[in-house]
Coordinates of C-alpha atoms in Angstrom, one line a residue:
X794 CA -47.8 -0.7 31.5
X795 CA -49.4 -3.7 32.9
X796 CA -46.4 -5.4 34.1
X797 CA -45.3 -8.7 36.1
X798 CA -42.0 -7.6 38.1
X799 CA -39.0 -7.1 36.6
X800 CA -35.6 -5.4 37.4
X801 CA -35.6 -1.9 35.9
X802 CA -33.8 1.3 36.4
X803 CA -36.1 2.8 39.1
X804 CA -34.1 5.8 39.2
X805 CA -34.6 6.6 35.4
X806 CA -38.8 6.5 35.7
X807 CA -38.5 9.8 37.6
X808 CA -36.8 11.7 35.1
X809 CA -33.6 13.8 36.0
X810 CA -34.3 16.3 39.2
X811 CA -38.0 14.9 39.2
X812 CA -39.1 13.8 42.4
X813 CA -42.2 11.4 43.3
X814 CA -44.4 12.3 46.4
X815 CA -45.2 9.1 48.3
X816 CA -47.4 8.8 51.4
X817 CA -47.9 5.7 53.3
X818 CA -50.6 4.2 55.4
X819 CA -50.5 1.0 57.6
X820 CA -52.4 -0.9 60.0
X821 CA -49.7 -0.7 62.7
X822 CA -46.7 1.9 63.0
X823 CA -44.2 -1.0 62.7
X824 CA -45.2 -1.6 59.0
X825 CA -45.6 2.3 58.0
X826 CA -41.9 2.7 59.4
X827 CA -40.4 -0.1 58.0
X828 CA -41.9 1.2 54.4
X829 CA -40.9 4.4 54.9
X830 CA -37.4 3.7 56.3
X831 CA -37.5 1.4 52.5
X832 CA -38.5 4.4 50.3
X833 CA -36.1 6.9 51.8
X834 CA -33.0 5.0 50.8
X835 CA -34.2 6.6 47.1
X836 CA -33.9 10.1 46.3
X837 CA -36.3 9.8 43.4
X838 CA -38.9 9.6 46.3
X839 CA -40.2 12.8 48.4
X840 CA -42.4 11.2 51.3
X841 CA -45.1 13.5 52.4
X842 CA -47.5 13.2 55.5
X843 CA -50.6 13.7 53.3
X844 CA -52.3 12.7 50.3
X845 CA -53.3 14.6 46.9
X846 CA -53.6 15.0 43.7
X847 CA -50.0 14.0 42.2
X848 CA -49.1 12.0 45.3
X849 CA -48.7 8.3 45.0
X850 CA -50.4 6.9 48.1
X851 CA -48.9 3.1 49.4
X852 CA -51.3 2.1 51.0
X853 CA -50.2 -1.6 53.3
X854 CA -53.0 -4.3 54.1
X855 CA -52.5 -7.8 55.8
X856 CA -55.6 -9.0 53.9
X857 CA -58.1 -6.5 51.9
X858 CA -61.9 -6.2 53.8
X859 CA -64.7 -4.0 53.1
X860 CA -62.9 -1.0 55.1
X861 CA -59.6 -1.5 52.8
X862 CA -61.6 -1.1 49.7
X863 CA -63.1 2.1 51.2
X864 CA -60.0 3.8 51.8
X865 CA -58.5 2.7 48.5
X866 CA -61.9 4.2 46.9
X867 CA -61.3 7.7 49.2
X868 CA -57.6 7.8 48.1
X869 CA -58.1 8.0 44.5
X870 CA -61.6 9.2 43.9
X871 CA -62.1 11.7 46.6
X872 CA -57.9 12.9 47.4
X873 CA -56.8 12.2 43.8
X874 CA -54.1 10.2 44.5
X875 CA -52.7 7.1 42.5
X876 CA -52.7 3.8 44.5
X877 CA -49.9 1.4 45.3
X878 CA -51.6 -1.7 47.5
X879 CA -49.5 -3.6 49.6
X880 CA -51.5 -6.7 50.6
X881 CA -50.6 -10.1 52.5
X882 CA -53.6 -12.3 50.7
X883 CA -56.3 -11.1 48.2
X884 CA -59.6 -12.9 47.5
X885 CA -60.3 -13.7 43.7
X886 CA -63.6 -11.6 44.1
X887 CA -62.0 -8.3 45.7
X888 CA -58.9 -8.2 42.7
X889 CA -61.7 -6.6 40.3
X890 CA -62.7 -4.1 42.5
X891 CA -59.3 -3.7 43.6
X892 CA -58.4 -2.2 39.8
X893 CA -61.7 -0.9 38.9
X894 CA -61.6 1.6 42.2
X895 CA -58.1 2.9 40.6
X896 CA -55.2 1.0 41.7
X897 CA -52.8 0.1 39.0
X898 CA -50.1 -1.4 41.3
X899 CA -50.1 -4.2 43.5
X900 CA -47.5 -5.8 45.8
X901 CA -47.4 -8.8 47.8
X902 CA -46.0 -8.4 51.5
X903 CA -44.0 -11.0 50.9
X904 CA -42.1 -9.4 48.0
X905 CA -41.6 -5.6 49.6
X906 CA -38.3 -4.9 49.4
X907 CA -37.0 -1.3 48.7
X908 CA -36.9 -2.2 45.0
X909 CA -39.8 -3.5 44.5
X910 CA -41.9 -0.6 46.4
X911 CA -40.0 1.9 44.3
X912 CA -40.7 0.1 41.2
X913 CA -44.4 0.0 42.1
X914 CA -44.4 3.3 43.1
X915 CA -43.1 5.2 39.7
X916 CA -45.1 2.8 37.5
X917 CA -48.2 4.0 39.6
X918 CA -47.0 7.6 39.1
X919 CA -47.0 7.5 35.4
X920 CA -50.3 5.8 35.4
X921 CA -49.0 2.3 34.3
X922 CA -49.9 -0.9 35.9
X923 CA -47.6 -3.4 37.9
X924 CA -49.1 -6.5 39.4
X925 CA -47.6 -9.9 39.9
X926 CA -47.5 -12.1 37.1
X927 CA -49.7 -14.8 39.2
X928 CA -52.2 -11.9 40.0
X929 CA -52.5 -10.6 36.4
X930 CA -53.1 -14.5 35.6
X931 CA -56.1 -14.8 38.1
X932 CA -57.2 -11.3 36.6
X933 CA -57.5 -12.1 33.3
X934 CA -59.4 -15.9 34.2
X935 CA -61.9 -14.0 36.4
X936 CA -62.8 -11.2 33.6
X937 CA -62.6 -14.1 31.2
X938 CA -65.5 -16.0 33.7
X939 CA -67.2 -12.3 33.9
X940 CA -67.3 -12.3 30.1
X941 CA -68.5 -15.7 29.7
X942 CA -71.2 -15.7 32.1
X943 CA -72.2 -12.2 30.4
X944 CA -72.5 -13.7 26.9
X945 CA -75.7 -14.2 25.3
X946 CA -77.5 -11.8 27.7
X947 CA -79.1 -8.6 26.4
X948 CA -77.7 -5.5 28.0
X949 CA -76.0 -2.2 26.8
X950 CA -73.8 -2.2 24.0
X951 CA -70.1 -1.8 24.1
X952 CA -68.6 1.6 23.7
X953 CA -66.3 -0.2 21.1
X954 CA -62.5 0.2 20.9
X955 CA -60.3 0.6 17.5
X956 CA -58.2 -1.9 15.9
X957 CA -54.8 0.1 17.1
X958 CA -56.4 0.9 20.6
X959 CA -56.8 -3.5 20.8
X960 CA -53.0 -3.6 19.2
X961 CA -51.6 -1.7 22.5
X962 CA -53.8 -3.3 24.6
X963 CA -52.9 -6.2 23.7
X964 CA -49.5 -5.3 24.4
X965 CA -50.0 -4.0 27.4
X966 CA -51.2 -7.0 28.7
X967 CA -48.2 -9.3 27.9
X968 CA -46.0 -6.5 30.1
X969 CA -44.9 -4.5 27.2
X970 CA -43.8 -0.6 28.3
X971 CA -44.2 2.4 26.0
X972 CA -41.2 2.1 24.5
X973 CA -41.6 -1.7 23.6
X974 CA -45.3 -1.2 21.9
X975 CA -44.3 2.0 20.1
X976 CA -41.4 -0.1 18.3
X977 CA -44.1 -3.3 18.0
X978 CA -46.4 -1.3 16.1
X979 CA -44.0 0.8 14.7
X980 CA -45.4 4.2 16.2
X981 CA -44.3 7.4 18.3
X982 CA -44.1 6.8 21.9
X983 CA -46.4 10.0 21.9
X984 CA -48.3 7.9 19.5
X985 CA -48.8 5.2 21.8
X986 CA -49.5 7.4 25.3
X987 CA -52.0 9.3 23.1
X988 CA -53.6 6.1 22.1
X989 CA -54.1 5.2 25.9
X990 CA -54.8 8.6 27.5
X991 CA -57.9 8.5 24.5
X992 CA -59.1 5.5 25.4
X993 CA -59.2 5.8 29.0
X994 CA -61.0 9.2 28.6
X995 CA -63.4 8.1 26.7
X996 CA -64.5 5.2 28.7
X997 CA -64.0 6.5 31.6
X998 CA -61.1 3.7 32.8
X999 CA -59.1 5.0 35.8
X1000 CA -55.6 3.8 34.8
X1001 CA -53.9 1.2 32.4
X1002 CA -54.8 -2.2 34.2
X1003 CA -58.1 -0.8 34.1
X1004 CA -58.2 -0.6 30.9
X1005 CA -57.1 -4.1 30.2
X1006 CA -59.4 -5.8 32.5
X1007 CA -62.4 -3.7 30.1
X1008 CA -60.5 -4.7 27.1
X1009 CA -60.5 -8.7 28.5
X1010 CA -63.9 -8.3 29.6
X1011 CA -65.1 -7.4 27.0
X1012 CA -63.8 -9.6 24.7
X1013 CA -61.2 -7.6 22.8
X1014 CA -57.9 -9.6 24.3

């Protein structure tokens, strides 16, 4: 789910005997070490040199630029993997892009520690979203500007989303996992992951925080 940080079981995510592939890439060999060093305390984890479909790729940045955004774009769209950015500072106008090119889970440098990758890490792997409370603020007020500046003006009409696709967005948004919305609405946690995995086919959405930055933008949360 969309979530701001929390302390959670990391090791339970991966499921019993389940490992996640993780690869890393950083700006200097200092930081890719001291990630990698982080991740192989866990045994949840299975670092791999290269990227693919399945693999969860942590990708570290002092502060995102043009070439940043590029290889976030390469990782997901053209290797398939699911994105984890580790970032020092990003700019209000690169944090849409940043989730619209397919990264669900953001971490600031600052907050790194072994924990807090790993929990970054699995959410990505299940397709959830994890960003930091003050980042998923500044999300939702720059959609909400988005929106705003976008109301009134003709262009195309809104796919549209259902009244129970809204109710777990909505939920989804306030950091809710698919446990937590599935007893909230009183539905199967099949239900729920159904629910998502719909809407995000149908419109295209590349993960959950995707899908809630379309919801907020367009007006439904």
């Amino acid at each position: 789910m969309l979530n701001s940080p929390r302390t959670t079981d990391t090791g339970r995510a991966a499921g019993p005997g389940r490992r996640t592939p993780v690869s890393v890439t950083a700006p200097d060999p200092i930081s890719r070490e001291g990630a990698i060093s982080q991740l192989r305390r866990h045994p949840e984890i299975e670092l791999r040199e290269e990227t693919g479909p399945g693999t969860v790729a942590l990708l570290i940045e002092d502060a995102l630029d043009d070439a940043g955004l590029t290889r976030l774009r390469r990782l997901v769209r053209s290797e398939g993997a699911r994105a984890v950015l580790v970032v020092g500072t990003i700019r209000e106008n690169e944090l849409l892009d940043v989730i619209e090119c397919g990264v669900g889970a953001i971490v600031w440098r600052r907050e790194a520690t072994d924990h807090r990758l790993v929990q970054a890490v699995l959410a990505a792997s299940r397709g959830d979203g994890d960003l930091p409370s003050d980042l998923l603020g500044r999300l939702i007020n720059q959609v909400g500007t988005l929106h705003r500046g976008a109301a009134g003006r003709p262009g195309s009409p809104s796919l549209g989303l259902a009244a129970r696709e809204v109710d777990v967005l909505r939920l989804v948004a306030e950091g809710l996992d698919t446990g937590e919305i599935a007893s909230k609405l009183s539905y199967s946690e099949r239900t729920v992951k159904n629910v998502m995995h719909g809407l995000t086919t149908r419109l295209h959405l590349r993960n959950r925080a995707h899908a809630v930055a379309y919801a907020l933008r367009e007006g439904y949360i």
